[in-house]
mmCIF file of C-alpha atoms in Angstrom:
data_model
loop_
_atom_site.group_PDB
_atom_site.id
_atom_site.type_symbol
_atom_site.label_atom_id
_atom_site.label_comp_id
_atom_site.label_asym_id
_atom_site.label_seq_id
_atom_site.Cartn_x
_atom_site.Cartn_y
_atom_site.Cartn_z
ATOM 1 C CA MET N 1 -2.694 109.754 -77.787
ATOM 2 C CA ALA N 2 -4.040 108.471 -74.486
ATOM 3 C CA HIS N 3 -2.333 105.535 -72.815
ATOM 4 C CA ILE N 4 -4.767 102.739 -71.926
ATOM 5 C CA GLY N 5 -4.398 100.899 -68.629
ATOM 6 C CA TYR N 6 -5.830 97.885 -66.812
ATOM 7 C CA HIS N 7 -7.241 98.347 -63.310
ATOM 8 C CA SER N 8 -5.967 95.859 -60.728
ATOM 9 C CA SER N 9 -8.845 95.481 -58.284
ATOM 10 C CA HIS N 10 -7.525 93.982 -55.045
ATOM 11 C CA GLU N 11 -11.045 94.042 -53.604
ATOM 12 C CA GLN N 12 -12.242 91.511 -56.190
ATOM 13 C CA PHE N 13 -9.327 89.172 -56.894
ATOM 14 C CA LYS N 14 -6.550 87.394 -55.059
ATOM 15 C CA PRO N 15 -3.089 88.921 -55.567
ATOM 16 C CA SER N 16 -1.973 85.802 -57.442
ATOM 17 C CA GLU N 17 -4.894 86.189 -59.865
ATOM 18 C CA LEU N 18 -4.136 89.867 -60.394
ATOM 19 C CA LEU N 19 -0.527 89.032 -61.171
ATOM 20 C CA LYS N 20 -1.739 86.749 -63.956
ATOM 21 C CA TYR N 21 -4.119 89.398 -65.253
ATOM 22 C CA VAL N 22 -1.508 92.160 -65.506
ATOM 23 C CA GLN N 23 0.779 89.771 -67.369
ATOM 24 C CA MET N 24 -2.081 89.095 -69.786
ATOM 25 C CA ALA N 25 -2.772 92.838 -70.039
ATOM 26 C CA GLU N 26 0.855 93.532 -70.926
ATOM 27 C CA GLN N 27 0.757 90.906 -73.680
ATOM 28 C CA ALA N 28 -2.571 92.292 -74.965
ATOM 29 C CA GLY N 29 -1.148 95.782 -75.427
ATOM 30 C CA PHE N 30 -2.168 97.688 -72.309
ATOM 31 C CA SER N 31 0.541 100.151 -71.285
ATOM 32 C CA LEU N 32 -0.059 100.634 -67.562
ATOM 33 C CA SER N 33 -1.988 99.456 -64.535
ATOM 34 C CA LEU N 34 -3.714 101.243 -61.659
ATOM 35 C CA SER N 35 -3.688 99.357 -58.360
ATOM 36 C CA SER N 36 -6.321 99.902 -55.697
ATOM 37 C CA ASP N 37 -5.188 99.986 -52.052
ATOM 38 C CA HIS N 38 -7.986 98.821 -49.739
ATOM 39 C CA PHE N 39 -8.100 97.121 -46.356
ATOM 40 C CA TYR N 40 -11.658 95.954 -47.027
ATOM 41 C CA PRO N 41 -13.628 95.047 -50.158
ATOM 42 C CA TRP N 42 -16.749 97.007 -51.045
ATOM 43 C CA SER N 43 -18.959 93.924 -50.591
ATOM 44 C CA GLU N 44 -18.890 90.378 -49.307
ATOM 45 C CA LYS N 45 -19.296 89.176 -52.901
ATOM 46 C CA GLN N 46 -16.072 90.915 -53.914
ATOM 47 C CA GLY N 47 -14.416 89.160 -51.020
ATOM 48 C CA GLN N 48 -10.680 90.094 -51.220
ATOM 49 C CA SER N 49 -8.298 92.736 -49.820
ATOM 50 C CA GLY N 50 -4.686 91.972 -50.711
ATOM 51 C CA PHE N 51 -1.917 94.364 -49.610
ATOM 52 C CA ALA N 52 -1.134 96.503 -52.639
ATOM 53 C CA TRP N 53 2.424 97.465 -51.697
ATOM 54 C CA SER N 54 3.605 93.851 -51.472
ATOM 55 C CA TRP N 55 1.938 93.079 -54.781
ATOM 56 C CA LEU N 56 3.325 96.097 -56.647
ATOM 57 C CA GLY N 57 6.935 94.980 -56.384
ATOM 58 C CA ALA N 58 6.093 91.545 -57.756
ATOM 59 C CA ALA N 59 3.884 92.949 -60.513
ATOM 60 C CA MET N 60 6.429 95.524 -61.683
ATOM 61 C CA GLN N 61 9.118 92.855 -61.885
ATOM 62 C CA ALA N 62 6.811 90.469 -63.760
ATOM 63 C CA THR N 63 5.589 93.047 -66.326
ATOM 64 C CA PRO N 64 8.540 95.226 -67.399
ATOM 65 C CA LYS N 65 6.567 97.011 -70.139
ATOM 66 C CA LEU N 66 3.853 98.330 -67.804
ATOM 67 C CA SER N 67 3.902 101.510 -65.741
ATOM 68 C CA TYR N 68 2.027 101.526 -62.433
ATOM 69 C CA ARG N 69 -0.047 103.887 -60.334
ATOM 70 C CA VAL N 70 -1.563 103.237 -56.910
ATOM 71 C CA VAL N 71 -4.409 105.039 -55.148
ATOM 72 C CA ASN N 72 -3.325 105.840 -51.592
ATOM 73 C CA ALA N 73 -4.660 107.841 -48.640
ATOM 74 C CA PRO N 74 -1.763 108.875 -46.385
ATOM 75 C CA GLY N 75 -2.603 110.194 -42.927
ATOM 76 C CA ASP N 76 -4.677 107.518 -41.163
ATOM 77 C CA ARG N 77 -3.904 103.906 -42.002
ATOM 78 C CA TYR N 78 -0.536 104.941 -43.460
ATOM 79 C CA HIS N 79 1.963 107.396 -42.041
ATOM 80 C CA PRO N 80 3.271 109.662 -44.823
ATOM 81 C CA ALA N 81 6.908 108.863 -44.012
ATOM 82 C CA ILE N 82 6.219 105.175 -44.631
ATOM 83 C CA ILE N 83 4.450 105.923 -47.921
ATOM 84 C CA ALA N 84 7.398 108.111 -48.923
ATOM 85 C CA GLN N 85 9.758 105.215 -48.212
ATOM 86 C CA ALA N 86 7.590 102.626 -49.991
ATOM 87 C CA ALA N 87 7.141 104.758 -53.100
ATOM 88 C CA ALA N 88 10.825 105.729 -53.149
ATOM 89 C CA THR N 89 11.815 102.061 -53.084
ATOM 90 C CA LEU N 90 9.580 101.166 -56.034
ATOM 91 C CA ALA N 91 10.735 104.215 -57.983
ATOM 92 C CA GLU N 92 14.395 103.384 -57.304
ATOM 93 C CA MET N 93 13.975 99.838 -58.599
ATOM 94 C CA PHE N 94 11.745 100.771 -61.533
ATOM 95 C CA PRO N 95 12.604 104.308 -62.740
ATOM 96 C CA ASN N 96 9.981 106.210 -64.737
ATOM 97 C CA ARG N 97 7.368 103.494 -64.193
ATOM 98 C CA PHE N 98 5.617 104.571 -60.996
ATOM 99 C CA TRP N 99 3.354 107.464 -59.959
ATOM 100 C CA LEU N 100 1.718 107.895 -56.559
ATOM 101 C CA THR N 101 -1.928 108.982 -56.581
ATOM 102 C CA VAL N 102 -3.292 110.358 -53.311
ATOM 103 C CA GLY N 103 -6.690 111.160 -51.858
ATOM 104 C CA SER N 104 -8.331 112.010 -48.552
ATOM 105 C CA GLY N 105 -9.484 108.444 -47.950
ATOM 106 C CA GLN N 106 -12.648 106.587 -47.033
ATOM 107 C CA ALA N 107 -13.798 105.558 -43.599
ATOM 108 C CA LEU N 108 -14.202 101.952 -44.769
ATOM 109 C CA ASN N 109 -10.437 101.484 -44.929
ATOM 110 C CA GLU N 110 -9.055 104.169 -42.653
ATOM 111 C CA HIS N 111 -11.185 103.786 -39.513
ATOM 112 C CA ILE N 112 -9.428 100.547 -38.546
ATOM 113 C CA THR N 113 -6.690 102.412 -36.648
ATOM 114 C CA GLY N 114 -9.295 103.697 -34.175
ATOM 115 C CA GLY N 115 -8.561 107.382 -34.677
ATOM 116 C CA LYS N 116 -11.096 110.158 -35.145
ATOM 117 C CA TRP N 117 -12.582 110.273 -38.645
ATOM 118 C CA LEU N 118 -12.059 113.877 -39.659
ATOM 119 C CA ILE N 119 -14.469 116.023 -41.627
ATOM 120 C CA LYS N 120 -13.657 116.379 -45.329
ATOM 121 C CA ALA N 121 -12.033 119.830 -45.003
ATOM 122 C CA ASP N 122 -9.647 118.569 -42.328
ATOM 123 C CA ARG N 123 -8.891 115.409 -44.291
ATOM 124 C CA ASN N 124 -7.948 117.594 -47.247
ATOM 125 C CA ALA N 125 -5.706 119.762 -45.063
ATOM 126 C CA ARG N 126 -4.026 116.651 -43.673
ATOM 127 C CA LEU N 127 -3.551 115.263 -47.181
ATOM 128 C CA LYS N 128 -1.686 118.403 -48.224
ATOM 129 C CA GLU N 129 0.521 118.135 -45.115
ATOM 130 C CA CYS N 130 1.291 114.515 -46.027
ATOM 131 C CA VAL N 131 2.208 115.429 -49.609
ATOM 132 C CA ASP N 132 4.539 118.182 -48.404
ATOM 133 C CA ILE N 133 6.208 115.696 -46.042
ATOM 134 C CA ILE N 134 6.601 113.076 -48.773
ATOM 135 C CA ARG N 135 8.133 115.570 -51.188
ATOM 136 C CA ALA N 136 10.545 116.857 -48.556
ATOM 137 C CA LEU N 137 11.688 113.320 -47.746
ATOM 138 C CA TRP N 138 12.189 112.532 -51.427
ATOM 139 C CA ALA N 139 14.318 115.684 -51.663
ATOM 140 C CA GLY N 140 16.649 114.324 -48.957
ATOM 141 C CA GLU N 141 15.524 116.669 -46.191
ATOM 142 C CA THR N 142 15.368 115.720 -42.528
ATOM 143 C CA VAL N 143 11.735 116.332 -41.628
ATOM 144 C CA THR N 144 10.177 117.321 -38.330
ATOM 145 C CA HIS N 145 6.554 118.345 -38.522
ATOM 146 C CA HIS N 146 3.776 118.711 -35.940
ATOM 147 C CA GLY N 147 0.296 119.292 -37.326
ATOM 148 C CA LEU N 148 -2.556 117.030 -38.295
ATOM 149 C CA VAL N 149 0.218 114.441 -38.733
ATOM 150 C CA CYS N 150 3.486 114.334 -36.835
ATOM 151 C CA VAL N 151 6.996 113.474 -38.008
ATOM 152 C CA GLU N 152 10.211 113.691 -36.014
ATOM 153 C CA ASP N 153 13.757 113.583 -37.436
ATOM 154 C CA ALA N 154 12.789 111.533 -40.500
ATOM 155 C CA LYS N 155 15.218 111.161 -43.391
ATOM 156 C CA LEU N 156 15.190 108.762 -46.337
ATOM 157 C CA TYR N 157 18.546 107.254 -47.250
ATOM 158 C CA THR N 158 17.270 105.310 -50.287
ATOM 159 C CA ARG N 159 15.802 107.753 -52.756
ATOM 160 C CA PRO N 160 14.982 107.389 -56.465
ATOM 161 C CA SER N 161 16.961 109.133 -59.182
ATOM 162 C CA VAL N 162 13.627 109.950 -60.861
ATOM 163 C CA VAL N 163 11.109 111.305 -58.360
ATOM 164 C CA PRO N 164 7.555 109.987 -58.928
ATOM 165 C CA LEU N 165 4.721 112.341 -59.747
ATOM 166 C CA ILE N 166 2.100 112.816 -57.040
ATOM 167 C CA ILE N 167 -1.341 112.766 -58.657
ATOM 168 C CA GLY N 168 -4.312 114.143 -56.722
ATOM 169 C CA ALA N 169 -7.635 112.300 -56.620
ATOM 170 C CA ALA N 170 -10.854 114.269 -57.055
ATOM 171 C CA ILE N 171 -14.462 113.399 -57.777
ATOM 172 C CA THR N 172 -16.032 116.841 -57.307
ATOM 173 C CA PRO N 173 -15.140 120.097 -59.089
ATOM 174 C CA LYS N 174 -14.396 121.743 -55.731
ATOM 175 C CA THR N 175 -11.706 119.205 -54.847
ATOM 176 C CA ALA N 176 -10.341 119.205 -58.396
ATOM 177 C CA GLU N 177 -9.879 122.973 -58.368
ATOM 178 C CA TRP N 178 -8.148 122.850 -54.991
ATOM 179 C CA LEU N 179 -5.619 120.204 -55.949
ATOM 180 C CA GLY N 180 -4.891 121.861 -59.294
ATOM 181 C CA SER N 181 -2.557 124.256 -57.481
ATOM 182 C CA TRP N 182 -0.323 121.662 -55.806
ATOM 183 C CA ALA N 183 -0.756 118.195 -57.353
ATOM 184 C CA ASP N 184 1.333 117.046 -60.321
ATOM 185 C CA GLY N 185 -1.810 115.805 -62.048
ATOM 186 C CA LEU N 186 -5.429 114.688 -61.642
ATOM 187 C CA ILE N 187 -7.057 111.286 -61.270
ATOM 188 C CA THR N 188 -10.833 110.965 -61.297
ATOM 189 C CA VAL N 189 -13.517 108.412 -62.142
ATOM 190 C CA SER N 190 -15.950 108.214 -65.036
ATOM 191 C CA HIS N 191 -19.234 110.117 -64.854
ATOM 192 C CA PRO N 192 -21.563 111.466 -67.535
ATOM 193 C CA ILE N 193 -19.540 113.601 -69.946
ATOM 194 C CA ASP N 194 -21.039 116.913 -68.816
ATOM 195 C CA GLU N 195 -20.256 116.182 -65.147
ATOM 196 C CA LEU N 196 -16.777 114.993 -65.996
ATOM 197 C CA LYS N 197 -16.092 118.142 -67.987
ATOM 198 C CA THR N 198 -16.829 120.302 -64.940
ATOM 199 C CA VAL N 199 -14.192 118.374 -62.975
ATOM 200 C CA VAL N 200 -11.625 118.779 -65.764
ATOM 201 C CA ASP N 201 -12.395 122.485 -66.164
ATOM 202 C CA ALA N 202 -12.115 123.048 -62.404
ATOM 203 C CA PHE N 203 -8.751 121.290 -62.248
ATOM 204 C CA ARG N 204 -7.386 123.404 -65.080
ATOM 205 C CA ARG N 205 -8.848 126.579 -63.577
ATOM 206 C CA GLY N 206 -7.174 125.818 -60.251
ATOM 207 C CA GLY N 207 -3.710 125.534 -61.780
ATOM 208 C CA GLY N 208 -3.768 122.158 -63.478
ATOM 209 C CA GLU N 209 -3.512 123.379 -67.062
ATOM 210 C CA GLY N 210 -0.981 121.214 -68.910
ATOM 211 C CA LYS N 211 -0.640 118.654 -66.111
ATOM 212 C CA PRO N 212 -1.380 114.961 -66.783
ATOM 213 C CA MET N 213 -4.883 113.687 -66.163
ATOM 214 C CA ILE N 214 -5.926 110.094 -65.467
ATOM 215 C CA LEU N 215 -9.461 108.724 -65.784
ATOM 216 C CA LYS N 216 -10.566 105.443 -64.234
ATOM 217 C CA VAL N 217 -13.469 104.111 -66.293
ATOM 218 C CA GLN N 218 -15.879 101.620 -64.729
ATOM 219 C CA LEU N 219 -17.283 99.343 -67.418
ATOM 220 C CA SER N 220 -18.773 95.910 -67.769
ATOM 221 C CA TYR N 221 -18.100 93.814 -70.852
ATOM 222 C CA ASP N 222 -19.394 90.274 -71.383
ATOM 223 C CA ARG N 223 -20.767 88.068 -74.164
ATOM 224 C CA THR N 224 -24.250 89.559 -73.913
ATOM 225 C CA ASP N 225 -25.625 92.817 -72.540
ATOM 226 C CA GLU N 226 -27.592 90.898 -69.921
ATOM 227 C CA GLN N 227 -24.502 89.030 -68.704
ATOM 228 C CA ALA N 228 -22.579 92.297 -68.593
ATOM 229 C CA ARG N 229 -25.343 93.944 -66.582
ATOM 230 C CA GLN N 230 -25.727 91.063 -64.142
ATOM 231 C CA GLY N 231 -21.974 90.824 -63.648
ATOM 232 C CA ALA N 232 -21.794 94.530 -62.835
ATOM 233 C CA TYR N 233 -24.797 94.277 -60.534
ATOM 234 C CA ASP N 234 -23.274 91.363 -58.643
ATOM 235 C CA GLN N 235 -19.909 93.064 -58.094
ATOM 236 C CA TRP N 236 -20.369 96.829 -58.269
ATOM 237 C CA ARG N 237 -23.858 97.944 -57.224
ATOM 238 C CA ASN N 238 -22.571 99.152 -53.824
ATOM 239 C CA ASN N 239 -20.195 101.594 -55.522
ATOM 240 C CA ILE N 240 -22.494 103.855 -57.532
ATOM 241 C CA PHE N 241 -23.422 106.303 -54.761
ATOM 242 C CA LYS N 242 -22.030 109.822 -54.415
ATOM 243 C CA SER N 243 -18.685 110.323 -52.680
ATOM 244 C CA VAL N 244 -20.347 111.932 -49.654
ATOM 245 C CA VAL N 245 -21.885 108.502 -48.963
ATOM 246 C CA LEU N 246 -19.046 106.229 -50.096
ATOM 247 C CA GLY N 247 -16.529 108.148 -47.996
ATOM 248 C CA GLU N 248 -18.430 107.884 -44.729
ATOM 249 C CA LEU N 249 -19.634 104.258 -44.456
ATOM 250 C CA LYS N 250 -17.402 102.171 -42.210
ATOM 251 C CA THR N 251 -18.185 98.493 -42.781
ATOM 252 C CA VAL N 252 -18.712 96.020 -45.596
ATOM 253 C CA GLU N 253 -22.105 95.234 -44.050
ATOM 254 C CA GLN N 254 -23.176 98.872 -44.451
ATOM 255 C CA PHE N 255 -22.189 98.872 -48.111
ATOM 256 C CA ASP N 256 -24.119 95.657 -48.701
ATOM 257 C CA ALA N 257 -27.135 97.147 -46.915
ATOM 258 C CA ILE N 258 -27.350 100.198 -49.183
ATOM 259 C CA GLY N 259 -26.636 98.051 -52.233
ATOM 260 C CA GLN N 260 -29.900 96.173 -51.629
ATOM 261 C CA PHE N 261 -31.796 99.261 -52.789
ATOM 262 C CA VAL N 262 -30.047 99.434 -56.183
ATOM 263 C CA GLN N 263 -31.800 98.021 -59.245
ATOM 264 C CA PRO N 264 -29.775 96.697 -62.222
ATOM 265 C CA GLU N 265 -30.959 99.480 -64.540
ATOM 266 C CA GLU N 266 -29.622 102.091 -62.092
ATOM 267 C CA LEU N 267 -25.989 101.100 -62.684
ATOM 268 C CA GLU N 268 -25.728 103.265 -65.797
ATOM 269 C CA PRO N 269 -24.128 105.719 -66.395
ATOM 270 C CA SER N 270 -21.851 105.011 -63.397
ATOM 271 C CA VAL N 271 -20.861 101.797 -65.187
ATOM 272 C CA ARG N 272 -20.634 101.608 -68.983
ATOM 273 C CA ILE N 273 -22.400 98.326 -69.793
ATOM 274 C CA SER N 274 -22.274 96.717 -73.239
ATOM 275 C CA SER N 275 -21.347 93.495 -75.014
ATOM 276 C CA ASN N 276 -20.402 95.494 -78.124
ATOM 277 C CA PRO N 277 -16.702 96.482 -78.332
ATOM 278 C CA ASN N 278 -17.593 99.254 -80.796
ATOM 279 C CA GLN N 279 -19.898 100.822 -78.224
ATOM 280 C CA HIS N 280 -17.060 100.838 -75.693
ATOM 281 C CA ILE N 281 -14.768 102.418 -78.299
ATOM 282 C CA GLU N 282 -17.301 105.200 -78.832
ATOM 283 C CA TRP N 283 -17.610 105.871 -75.100
ATOM 284 C CA LEU N 284 -13.854 105.834 -74.532
ATOM 285 C CA GLN N 285 -13.182 108.193 -77.433
ATOM 286 C CA GLN N 286 -15.455 110.731 -75.750
ATOM 287 C CA TYR N 287 -13.280 110.572 -72.629
ATOM 288 C CA ILE N 288 -10.093 110.921 -74.654
ATOM 289 C CA GLU N 289 -11.506 114.023 -76.338
ATOM 290 C CA LEU N 290 -11.795 115.654 -72.903
ATOM 291 C CA GLY N 291 -8.001 115.596 -72.731
ATOM 292 C CA PHE N 292 -7.207 112.639 -70.475
ATOM 293 C CA ASP N 293 -3.665 111.348 -70.912
ATOM 294 C CA GLU N 294 -4.325 107.962 -69.337
ATOM 295 C CA ILE N 295 -7.548 105.931 -69.381
ATOM 296 C CA ILE N 296 -7.671 103.077 -66.872
ATOM 297 C CA LEU N 297 -10.244 100.415 -67.753
ATOM 298 C CA HIS N 298 -11.905 98.630 -64.860
ATOM 299 C CA ASN N 299 -14.062 95.755 -66.022
ATOM 300 C CA VAL N 300 -16.101 95.479 -62.843
ATOM 301 C CA ASN N 301 -17.454 91.966 -63.435
ATOM 302 C CA ARG N 302 -15.428 88.835 -62.797
ATOM 303 C CA GLU N 303 -14.722 87.875 -66.425
ATOM 304 C CA GLN N 304 -11.234 89.357 -66.653
ATOM 305 C CA GLU N 305 -9.479 87.067 -69.130
ATOM 306 C CA GLN N 306 -12.204 87.478 -71.753
ATOM 307 C CA PHE N 307 -12.171 91.259 -71.252
ATOM 308 C CA ILE N 308 -8.402 91.528 -71.655
ATOM 309 C CA GLU N 309 -8.354 89.371 -74.777
ATOM 310 C CA VAL N 310 -11.253 91.091 -76.565
ATOM 311 C CA PHE N 311 -10.205 94.640 -75.669
ATOM 312 C CA GLY N 312 -6.610 93.882 -76.616
ATOM 313 C CA GLU N 313 -7.738 92.647 -80.010
ATOM 314 C CA LYS N 314 -10.564 95.090 -80.856
ATOM 315 C CA VAL N 315 -10.615 98.137 -78.575
ATOM 316 C CA LEU N 316 -7.006 99.176 -77.929
ATOM 317 C CA PRO N 317 -6.022 99.316 -81.623
ATOM 318 C CA ALA N 318 -9.020 101.523 -82.415
ATOM 319 C CA LEU N 319 -8.135 103.961 -79.643
ATOM 320 C CA ARG N 320 -4.625 104.341 -81.043
#
């Protein structure tokens, strides 16, 4: 049985709003939440960028039945020793409720430190260095490392009794196969089933067989199909491009500029759009059949309370 989660989108909502939504999600029967971790939103219309690590402590205290994951890119904006400390603190306070998911990052968020934006291969190599550093610190080692990131005489004194899993983020089969050998699991985003299957197969082929897999599903639910489509178009049209584009743009203005070329009908299948809960059940069951252990639902429009209530009543029970 897949666990169904609620996506906490810091780019779209104030932290205080998101706190209310995860409390509603817990009451509605969701079992976990995935938190984004951006410095910028994807568009001016989204308009928020709360600090995920401050919010996570409050959210985990306020919703004791939910587990949490956060998407993080150590190496540029965050030093891996600081991420190791932050994650260790959450895991110490809330055992067995927190996993760290890591990726190579996007220029939009990471360029703010003024460093060189590395090519993808070097960002991947740096990510693996960061993960090795984090794991060593969690193991109680004193770490000195000089490579694509540098650490000197670092040691964590507050460490969790239950070490969090480190889940690798991949959108392409190539990245999925690479991280299958070292990550504790996979997180990816929804695509057409055939494309998604190639990512899953690559992860398993690379060494991920039997490891947990998380899927973040972009969807838009509203009272009518037209409202669902317009809500998705308003909030998410900048996000449907391939990762080679999304990873390289540096400003909100650039994302809004490319979003002007997107037509509402082009949102599918990047976003599953329907006002019919049964249609969403059918789509989600297809993802579950691919073997995902956790399905994170991201209703990309702004109507969050309605989405949580309806999916809690009609969709979650059917998926169980």
